[in-house]
Coordinates of C-alpha atoms and ligand atoms in Angstrom, one line a residue:
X1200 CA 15.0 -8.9 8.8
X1201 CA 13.9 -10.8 5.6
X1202 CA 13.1 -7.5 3.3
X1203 CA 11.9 -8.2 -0.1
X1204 CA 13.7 -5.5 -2.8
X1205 CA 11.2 -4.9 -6.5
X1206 CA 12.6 -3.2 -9.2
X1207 CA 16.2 -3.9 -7.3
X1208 CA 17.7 -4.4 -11.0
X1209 CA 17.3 -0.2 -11.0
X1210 CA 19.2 2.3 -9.9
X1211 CA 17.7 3.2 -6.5
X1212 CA 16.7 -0.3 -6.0
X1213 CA 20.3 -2.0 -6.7
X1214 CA 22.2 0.5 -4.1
X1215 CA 19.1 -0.1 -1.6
X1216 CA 20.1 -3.7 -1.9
X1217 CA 23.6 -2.4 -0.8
X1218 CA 22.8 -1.0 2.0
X1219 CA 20.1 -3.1 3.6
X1220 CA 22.6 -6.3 2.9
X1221 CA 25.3 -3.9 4.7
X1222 CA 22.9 -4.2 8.1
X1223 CA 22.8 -7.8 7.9
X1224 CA 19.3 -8.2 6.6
X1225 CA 18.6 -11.3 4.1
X1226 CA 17.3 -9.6 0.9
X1227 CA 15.7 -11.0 -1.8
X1228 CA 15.5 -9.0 -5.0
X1229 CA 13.5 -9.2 -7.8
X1230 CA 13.3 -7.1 -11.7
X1231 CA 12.8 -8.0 -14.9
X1232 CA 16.4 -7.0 -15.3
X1233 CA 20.1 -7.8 -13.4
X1234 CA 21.6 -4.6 -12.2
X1235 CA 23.4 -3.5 -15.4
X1236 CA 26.8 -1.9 -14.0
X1237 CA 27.6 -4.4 -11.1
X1238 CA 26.5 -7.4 -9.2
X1239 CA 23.8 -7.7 -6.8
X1240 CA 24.6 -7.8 -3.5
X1241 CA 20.6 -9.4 -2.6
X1242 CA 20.8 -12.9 -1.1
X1243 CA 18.2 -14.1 -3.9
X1244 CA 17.3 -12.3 -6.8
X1245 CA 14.5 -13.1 -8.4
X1246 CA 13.7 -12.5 -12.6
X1247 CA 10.2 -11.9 -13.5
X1248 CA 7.5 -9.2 -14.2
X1249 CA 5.5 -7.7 -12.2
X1250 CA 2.7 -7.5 -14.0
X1251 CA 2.2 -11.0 -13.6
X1252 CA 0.3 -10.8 -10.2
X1253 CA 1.4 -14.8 -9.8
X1254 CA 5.0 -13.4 -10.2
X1255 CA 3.9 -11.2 -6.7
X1256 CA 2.3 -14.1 -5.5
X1257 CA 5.7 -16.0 -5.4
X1258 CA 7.9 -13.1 -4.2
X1259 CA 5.6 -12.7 -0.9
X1260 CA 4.5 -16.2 -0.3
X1261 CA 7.7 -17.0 2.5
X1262 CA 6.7 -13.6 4.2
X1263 CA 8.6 -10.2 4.7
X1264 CA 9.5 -8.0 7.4
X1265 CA 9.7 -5.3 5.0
X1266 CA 8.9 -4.6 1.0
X1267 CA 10.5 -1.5 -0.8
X1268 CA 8.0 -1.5 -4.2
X1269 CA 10.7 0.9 -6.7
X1270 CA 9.4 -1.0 -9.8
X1271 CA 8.3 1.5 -12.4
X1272 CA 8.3 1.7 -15.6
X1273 CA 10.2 5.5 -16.2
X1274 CA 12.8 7.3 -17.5
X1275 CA 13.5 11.0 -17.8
X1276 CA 11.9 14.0 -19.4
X1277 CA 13.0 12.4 -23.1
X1278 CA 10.8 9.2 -21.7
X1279 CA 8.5 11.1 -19.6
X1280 CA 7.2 14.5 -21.3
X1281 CA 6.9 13.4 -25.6
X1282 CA 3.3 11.2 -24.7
X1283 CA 4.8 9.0 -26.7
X1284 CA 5.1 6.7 -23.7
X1285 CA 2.0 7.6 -21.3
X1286 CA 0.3 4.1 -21.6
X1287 CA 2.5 2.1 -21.1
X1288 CA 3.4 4.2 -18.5
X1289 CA 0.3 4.3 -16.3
X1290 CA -0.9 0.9 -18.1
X1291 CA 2.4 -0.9 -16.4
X1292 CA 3.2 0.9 -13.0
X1293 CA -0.4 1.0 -12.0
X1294 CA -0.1 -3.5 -12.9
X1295 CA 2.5 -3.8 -10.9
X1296 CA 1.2 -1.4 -7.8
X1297 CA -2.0 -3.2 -8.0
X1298 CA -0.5 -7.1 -8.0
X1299 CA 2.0 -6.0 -5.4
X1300 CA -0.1 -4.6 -2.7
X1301 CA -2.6 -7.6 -3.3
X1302 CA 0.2 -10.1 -2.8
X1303 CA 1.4 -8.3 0.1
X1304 CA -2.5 -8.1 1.2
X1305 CA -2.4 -12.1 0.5
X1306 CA 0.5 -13.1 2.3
X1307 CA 0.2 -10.7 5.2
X1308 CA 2.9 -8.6 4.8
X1309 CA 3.7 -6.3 7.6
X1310 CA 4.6 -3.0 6.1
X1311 CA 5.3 -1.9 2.3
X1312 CA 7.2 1.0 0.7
X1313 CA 6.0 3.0 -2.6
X1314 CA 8.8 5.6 -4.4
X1315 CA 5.9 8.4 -5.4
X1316 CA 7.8 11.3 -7.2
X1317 CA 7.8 15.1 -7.2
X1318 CA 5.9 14.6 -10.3
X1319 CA 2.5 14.3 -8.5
X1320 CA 2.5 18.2 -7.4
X1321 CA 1.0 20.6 -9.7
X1322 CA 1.5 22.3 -12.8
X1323 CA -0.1 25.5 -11.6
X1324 CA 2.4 25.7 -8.3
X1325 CA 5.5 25.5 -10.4
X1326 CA 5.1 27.6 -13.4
X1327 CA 7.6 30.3 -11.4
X1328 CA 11.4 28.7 -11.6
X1329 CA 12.6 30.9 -8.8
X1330 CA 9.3 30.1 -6.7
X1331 CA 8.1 26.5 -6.8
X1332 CA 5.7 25.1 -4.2
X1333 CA 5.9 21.5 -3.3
X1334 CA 5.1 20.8 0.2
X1335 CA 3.1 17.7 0.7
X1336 CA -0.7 19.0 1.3
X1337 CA -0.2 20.8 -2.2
X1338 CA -0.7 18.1 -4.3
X1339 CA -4.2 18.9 -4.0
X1340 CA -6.3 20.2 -6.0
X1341 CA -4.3 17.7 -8.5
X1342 CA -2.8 18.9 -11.7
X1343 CA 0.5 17.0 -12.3
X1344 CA 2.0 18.0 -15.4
X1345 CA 2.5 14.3 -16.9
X1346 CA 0.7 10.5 -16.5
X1347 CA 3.6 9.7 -14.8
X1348 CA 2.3 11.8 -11.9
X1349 CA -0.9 11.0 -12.3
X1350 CA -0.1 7.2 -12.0
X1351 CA 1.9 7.7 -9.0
X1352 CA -0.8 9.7 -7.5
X1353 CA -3.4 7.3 -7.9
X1354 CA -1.3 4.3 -6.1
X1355 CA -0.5 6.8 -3.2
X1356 CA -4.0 6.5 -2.7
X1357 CA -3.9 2.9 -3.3
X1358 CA -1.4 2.4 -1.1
X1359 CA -3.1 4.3 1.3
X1360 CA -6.6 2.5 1.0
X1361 CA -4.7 -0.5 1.1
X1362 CA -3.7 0.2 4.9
X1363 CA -7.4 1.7 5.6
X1364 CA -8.9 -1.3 4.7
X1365 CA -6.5 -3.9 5.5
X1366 CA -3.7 -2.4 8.0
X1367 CA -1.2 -3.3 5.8
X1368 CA 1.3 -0.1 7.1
X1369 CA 2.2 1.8 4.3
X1370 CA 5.5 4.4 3.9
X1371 CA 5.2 6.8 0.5
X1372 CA 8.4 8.9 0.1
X1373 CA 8.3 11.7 -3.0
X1374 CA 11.4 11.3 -4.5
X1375 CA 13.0 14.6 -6.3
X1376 CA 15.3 13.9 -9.0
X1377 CA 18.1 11.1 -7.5
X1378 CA 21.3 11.3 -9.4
X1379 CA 24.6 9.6 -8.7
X1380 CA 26.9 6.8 -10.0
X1381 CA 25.3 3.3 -11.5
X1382 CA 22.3 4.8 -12.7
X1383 CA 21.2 4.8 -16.8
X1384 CA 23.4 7.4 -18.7
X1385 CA 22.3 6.7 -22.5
X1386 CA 19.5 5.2 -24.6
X1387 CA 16.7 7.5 -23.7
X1388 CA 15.7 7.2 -20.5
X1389 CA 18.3 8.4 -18.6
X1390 CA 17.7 12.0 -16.7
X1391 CA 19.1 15.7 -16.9
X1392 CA 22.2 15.0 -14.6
X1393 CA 23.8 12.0 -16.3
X1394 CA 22.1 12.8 -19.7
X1395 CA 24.5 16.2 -19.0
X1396 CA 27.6 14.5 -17.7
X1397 CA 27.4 12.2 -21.1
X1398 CA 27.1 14.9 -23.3
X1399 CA 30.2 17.2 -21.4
X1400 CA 32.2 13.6 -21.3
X1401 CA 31.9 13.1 -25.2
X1402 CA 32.1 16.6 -26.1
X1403 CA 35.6 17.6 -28.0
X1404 CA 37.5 20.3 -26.0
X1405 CA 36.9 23.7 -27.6
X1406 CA 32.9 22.9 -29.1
X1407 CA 29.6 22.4 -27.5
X1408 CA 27.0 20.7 -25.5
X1409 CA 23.1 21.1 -26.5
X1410 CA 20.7 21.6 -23.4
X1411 CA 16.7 21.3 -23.4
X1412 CA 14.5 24.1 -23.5
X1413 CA 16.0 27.7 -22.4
X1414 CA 17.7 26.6 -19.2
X1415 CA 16.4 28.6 -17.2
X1416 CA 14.1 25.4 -15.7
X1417 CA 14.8 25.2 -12.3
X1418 CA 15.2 21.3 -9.9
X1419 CA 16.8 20.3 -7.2
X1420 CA 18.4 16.7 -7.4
X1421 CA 19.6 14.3 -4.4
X1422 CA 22.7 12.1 -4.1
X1423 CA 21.9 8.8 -4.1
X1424 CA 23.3 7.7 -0.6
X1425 CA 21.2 10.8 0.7
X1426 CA 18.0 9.3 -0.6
X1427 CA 19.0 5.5 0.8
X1428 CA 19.3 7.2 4.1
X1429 CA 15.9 9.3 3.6
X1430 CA 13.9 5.9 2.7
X1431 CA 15.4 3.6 5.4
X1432 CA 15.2 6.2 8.0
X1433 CA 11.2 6.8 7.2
X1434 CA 10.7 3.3 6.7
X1435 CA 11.6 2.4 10.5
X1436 CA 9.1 5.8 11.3
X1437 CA 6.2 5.8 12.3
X1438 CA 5.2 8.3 9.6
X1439 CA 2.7 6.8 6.6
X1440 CA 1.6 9.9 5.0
X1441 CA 3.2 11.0 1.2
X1442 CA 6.2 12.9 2.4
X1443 CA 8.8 14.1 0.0
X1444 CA 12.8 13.2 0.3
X1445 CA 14.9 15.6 -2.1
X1446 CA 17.1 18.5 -1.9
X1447 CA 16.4 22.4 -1.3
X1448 CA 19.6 23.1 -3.0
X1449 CA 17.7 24.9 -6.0
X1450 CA 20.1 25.8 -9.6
X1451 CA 18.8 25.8 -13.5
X1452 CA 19.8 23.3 -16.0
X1453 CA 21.6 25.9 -17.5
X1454 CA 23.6 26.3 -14.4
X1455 CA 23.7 22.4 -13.7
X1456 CA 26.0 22.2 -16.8
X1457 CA 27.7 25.2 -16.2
X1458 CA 28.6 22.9 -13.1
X1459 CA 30.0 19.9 -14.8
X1460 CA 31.5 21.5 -17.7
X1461 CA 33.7 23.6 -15.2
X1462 CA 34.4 19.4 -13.1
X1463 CA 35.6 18.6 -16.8
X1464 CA 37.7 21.0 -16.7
X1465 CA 36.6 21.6 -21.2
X1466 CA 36.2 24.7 -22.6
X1467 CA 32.6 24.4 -23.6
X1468 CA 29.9 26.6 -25.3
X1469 CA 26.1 25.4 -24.1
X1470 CA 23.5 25.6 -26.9
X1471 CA 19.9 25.6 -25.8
X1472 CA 17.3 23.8 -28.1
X1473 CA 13.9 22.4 -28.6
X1474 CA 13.0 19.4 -26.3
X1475 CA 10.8 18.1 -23.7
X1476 CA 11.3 20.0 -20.2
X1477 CA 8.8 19.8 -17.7
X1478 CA 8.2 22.0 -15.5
X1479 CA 9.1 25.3 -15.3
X1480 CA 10.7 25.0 -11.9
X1481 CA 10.3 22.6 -8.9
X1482 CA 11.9 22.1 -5.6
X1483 CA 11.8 19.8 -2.6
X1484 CA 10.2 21.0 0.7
X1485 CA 12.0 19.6 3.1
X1486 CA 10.0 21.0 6.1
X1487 CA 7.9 18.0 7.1
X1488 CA 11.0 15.7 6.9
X1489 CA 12.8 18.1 8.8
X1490 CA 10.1 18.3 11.4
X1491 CA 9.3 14.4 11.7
X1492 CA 12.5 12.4 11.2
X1493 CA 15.3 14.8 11.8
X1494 CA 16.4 14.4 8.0
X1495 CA 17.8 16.6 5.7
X1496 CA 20.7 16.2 3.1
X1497 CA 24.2 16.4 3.8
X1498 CA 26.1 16.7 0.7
X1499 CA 26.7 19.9 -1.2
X1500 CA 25.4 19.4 -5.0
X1501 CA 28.7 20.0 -6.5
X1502 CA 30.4 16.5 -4.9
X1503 CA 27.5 14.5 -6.0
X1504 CA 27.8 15.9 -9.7
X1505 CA 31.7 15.3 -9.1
X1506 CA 31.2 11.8 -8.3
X1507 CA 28.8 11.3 -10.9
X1508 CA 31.2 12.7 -13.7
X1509 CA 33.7 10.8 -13.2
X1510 CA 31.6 7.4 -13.2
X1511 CA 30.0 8.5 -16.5
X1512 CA 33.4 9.7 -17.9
X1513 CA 34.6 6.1 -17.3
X1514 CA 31.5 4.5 -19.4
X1515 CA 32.1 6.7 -21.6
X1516 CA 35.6 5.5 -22.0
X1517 CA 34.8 1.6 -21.6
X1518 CA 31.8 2.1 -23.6
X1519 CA 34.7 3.5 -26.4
X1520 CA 36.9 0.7 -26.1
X1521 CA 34.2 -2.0 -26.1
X1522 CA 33.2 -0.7 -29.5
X1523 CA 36.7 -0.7 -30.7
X1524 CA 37.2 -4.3 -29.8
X1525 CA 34.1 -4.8 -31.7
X1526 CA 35.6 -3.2 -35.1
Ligands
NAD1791 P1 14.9 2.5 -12.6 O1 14.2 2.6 -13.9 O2 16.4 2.5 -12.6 O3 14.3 1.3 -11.8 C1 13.1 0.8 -12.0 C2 13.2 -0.7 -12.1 O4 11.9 -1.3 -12.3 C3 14.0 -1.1 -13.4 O5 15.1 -1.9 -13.1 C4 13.0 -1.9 -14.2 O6 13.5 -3.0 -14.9 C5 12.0 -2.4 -13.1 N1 10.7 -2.7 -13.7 C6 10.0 -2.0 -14.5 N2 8.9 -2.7 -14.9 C7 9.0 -3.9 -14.3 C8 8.1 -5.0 -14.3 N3 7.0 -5.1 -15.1 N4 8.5 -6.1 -13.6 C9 9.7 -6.1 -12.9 N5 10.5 -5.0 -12.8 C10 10.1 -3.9 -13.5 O7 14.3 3.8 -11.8 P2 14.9 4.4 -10.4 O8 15.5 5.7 -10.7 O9 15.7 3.4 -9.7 O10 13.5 4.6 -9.6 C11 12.9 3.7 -8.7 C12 11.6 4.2 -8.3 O11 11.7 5.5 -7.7 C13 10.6 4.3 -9.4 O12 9.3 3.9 -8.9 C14 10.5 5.7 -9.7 O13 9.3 6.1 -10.3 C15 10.8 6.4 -8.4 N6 11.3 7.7 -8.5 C16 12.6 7.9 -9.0 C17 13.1 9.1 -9.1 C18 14.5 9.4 -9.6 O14 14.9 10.5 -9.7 N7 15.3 8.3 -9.9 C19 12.3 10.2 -8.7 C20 11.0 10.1 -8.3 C21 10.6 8.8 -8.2

């Protein structure tokens, strides 16, 4: 198949490239960015922004069998949750939603791919951390707790009206926190599992780590090759309703660096502070998923965070002796 990768210069969207090369399809990828920890794998990669609806125009003019739209402008609860970021936020994703369906809608692509988020279920549903509600119909009456949800809200319904009106078939997975090796571990936008391994991997034996709020904030977060299963898996359904694709495997942030203190093997005291959290406590129902493509995740937590640790431990380490080189 010719599949067309945007936002393939990100984290999801470079080890989607992966795996769709590793079937044999010819992929084309386009970002405003190369992937920033290893080399595409796409057949043609393509730099430009997405805003610029004649940037769309070009990617979709040959034709795809398939489009996987993960361009977004995000980050993590330090990007996401200060307001400090919320136009650009809904200003730029909502662009690039709205130039790529219309180029798809142009050049008669078959069948498109949107990454929604857990973010779009509401506030009210998850202000219990041991009792979250997140199964798909509940994301009405909407409340999400950020602009972020509320912008990927608004081009699930795009997305949707956009194969009511022109049959354009549509796949919308909710994603719940993806974590794993190759994804941003610094600088801001980078989210509570690597944002934790960083801080354990830089922390001197025998001191501490600072954590966000009181910890008791409860996720769930998916390995990375468990989500590239999830997306390719509904994207060959027949299913073109919102559905989510996480983990059930519930555990606090406070416990989530209890976790990869104890991988570090450090002896290290966790501080709780002021910072942007979120919501109290959120958790993917996996029922629907279950029920319609047989999917659910494989991998206990811990090896995820294990595998992720030690990536993060080793940018931390070549990040040192880069700067060192540099003195
Ligand atoms: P990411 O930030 O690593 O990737 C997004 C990519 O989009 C980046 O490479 C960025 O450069 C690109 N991009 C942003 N604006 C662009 C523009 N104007 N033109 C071209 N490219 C542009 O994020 P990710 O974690 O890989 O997430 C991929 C998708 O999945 C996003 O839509 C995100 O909202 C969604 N999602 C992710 C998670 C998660 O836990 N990672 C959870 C829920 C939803």
């Amino acid at each position: 198949m010719r599949i067309l990768v945007t936002g393939a210069g990100g984290f999801i969207g470079h080890h989607l490239v992966k795996r769709l090369k590793s079937e044999g399809n010819w992929v084309i990828g386009a970002d405003l960015k190369w992937p920033e920890f290893e080399t595409t794998s796409a057949d043609e990669f393509l730099i430009g922004d997405l805003r610029n609806p004649d940037f769309c125009l070009e990617l979709t003019r040959k034709g795809s069998d398939e489009i996987y739209q993960l361009a977004a402008d995000m980050g993590g609860a330090g990007y996401v949750f200060t307001g400090e970021n919320d136009a650009a936020i809904m200003h730029n994703s909502a662009l690039i939603n709205l130039n790529m369906l219309e180029a798809a809608r142009i050049h008669k692509s078959k069948k498109i791919f949107f990454s929604s988020s857990a973010c779009v279920y509401p506030l009210y549903n998850q202000e219990d951390p041991e009792n979250p509600v997140c199964y798909e119909d509940s994301a009405y009456p909407a409340q999400p707790d950020s602009e972020y949800g509320w912008e990927k809200l608004f081009s699930e319904r795009l997305y949707k009206s956009y194969q009511r009106n022109y049959g354009i078939e549509v796949r919308i997975a909710r994603l719940h926190n993806i974590f794993g090796p190759l994804g941003v571990w610094e600088g801001g936008r980078e989210k509570a599992p690597a944002a934790l391994c960083r801080k354990v991997a830089l922390a001197d034996n025998h001191s501490f780590i600072e954590i966000w709020g009181d910890g008791k904030q409860s996720r769930t977060f998916l390995y990375i090759d468990e989500c590239i299963e999830g997306i390719t898996k509904m994207m060959r359904s027949g299913y073109s309703e919102p559905i989510n694709i996480g983990s059930e495997e519930m555990i606090t942030i406070y416990d989530l660096a209890k976790m990869i203190i104890q991988i570090s093997g450090k002896d290290l005291a966790i501080e709780c502070i002021d910072g942007p959290q979120g919501v109290r406590g959120r958790k993917s129902d996996n029922t629907l998923i279950r029920e319609t493509l047989s999917w659910q995740p494989q991998k206990p937590l811990l090896e995820g965070i294990e595998l992720t640790y030690q990536w993060i431990l080793k940018q931390t380490q070549l990040s040192r002796e880069a700067s060192k080189y540099k003195l």
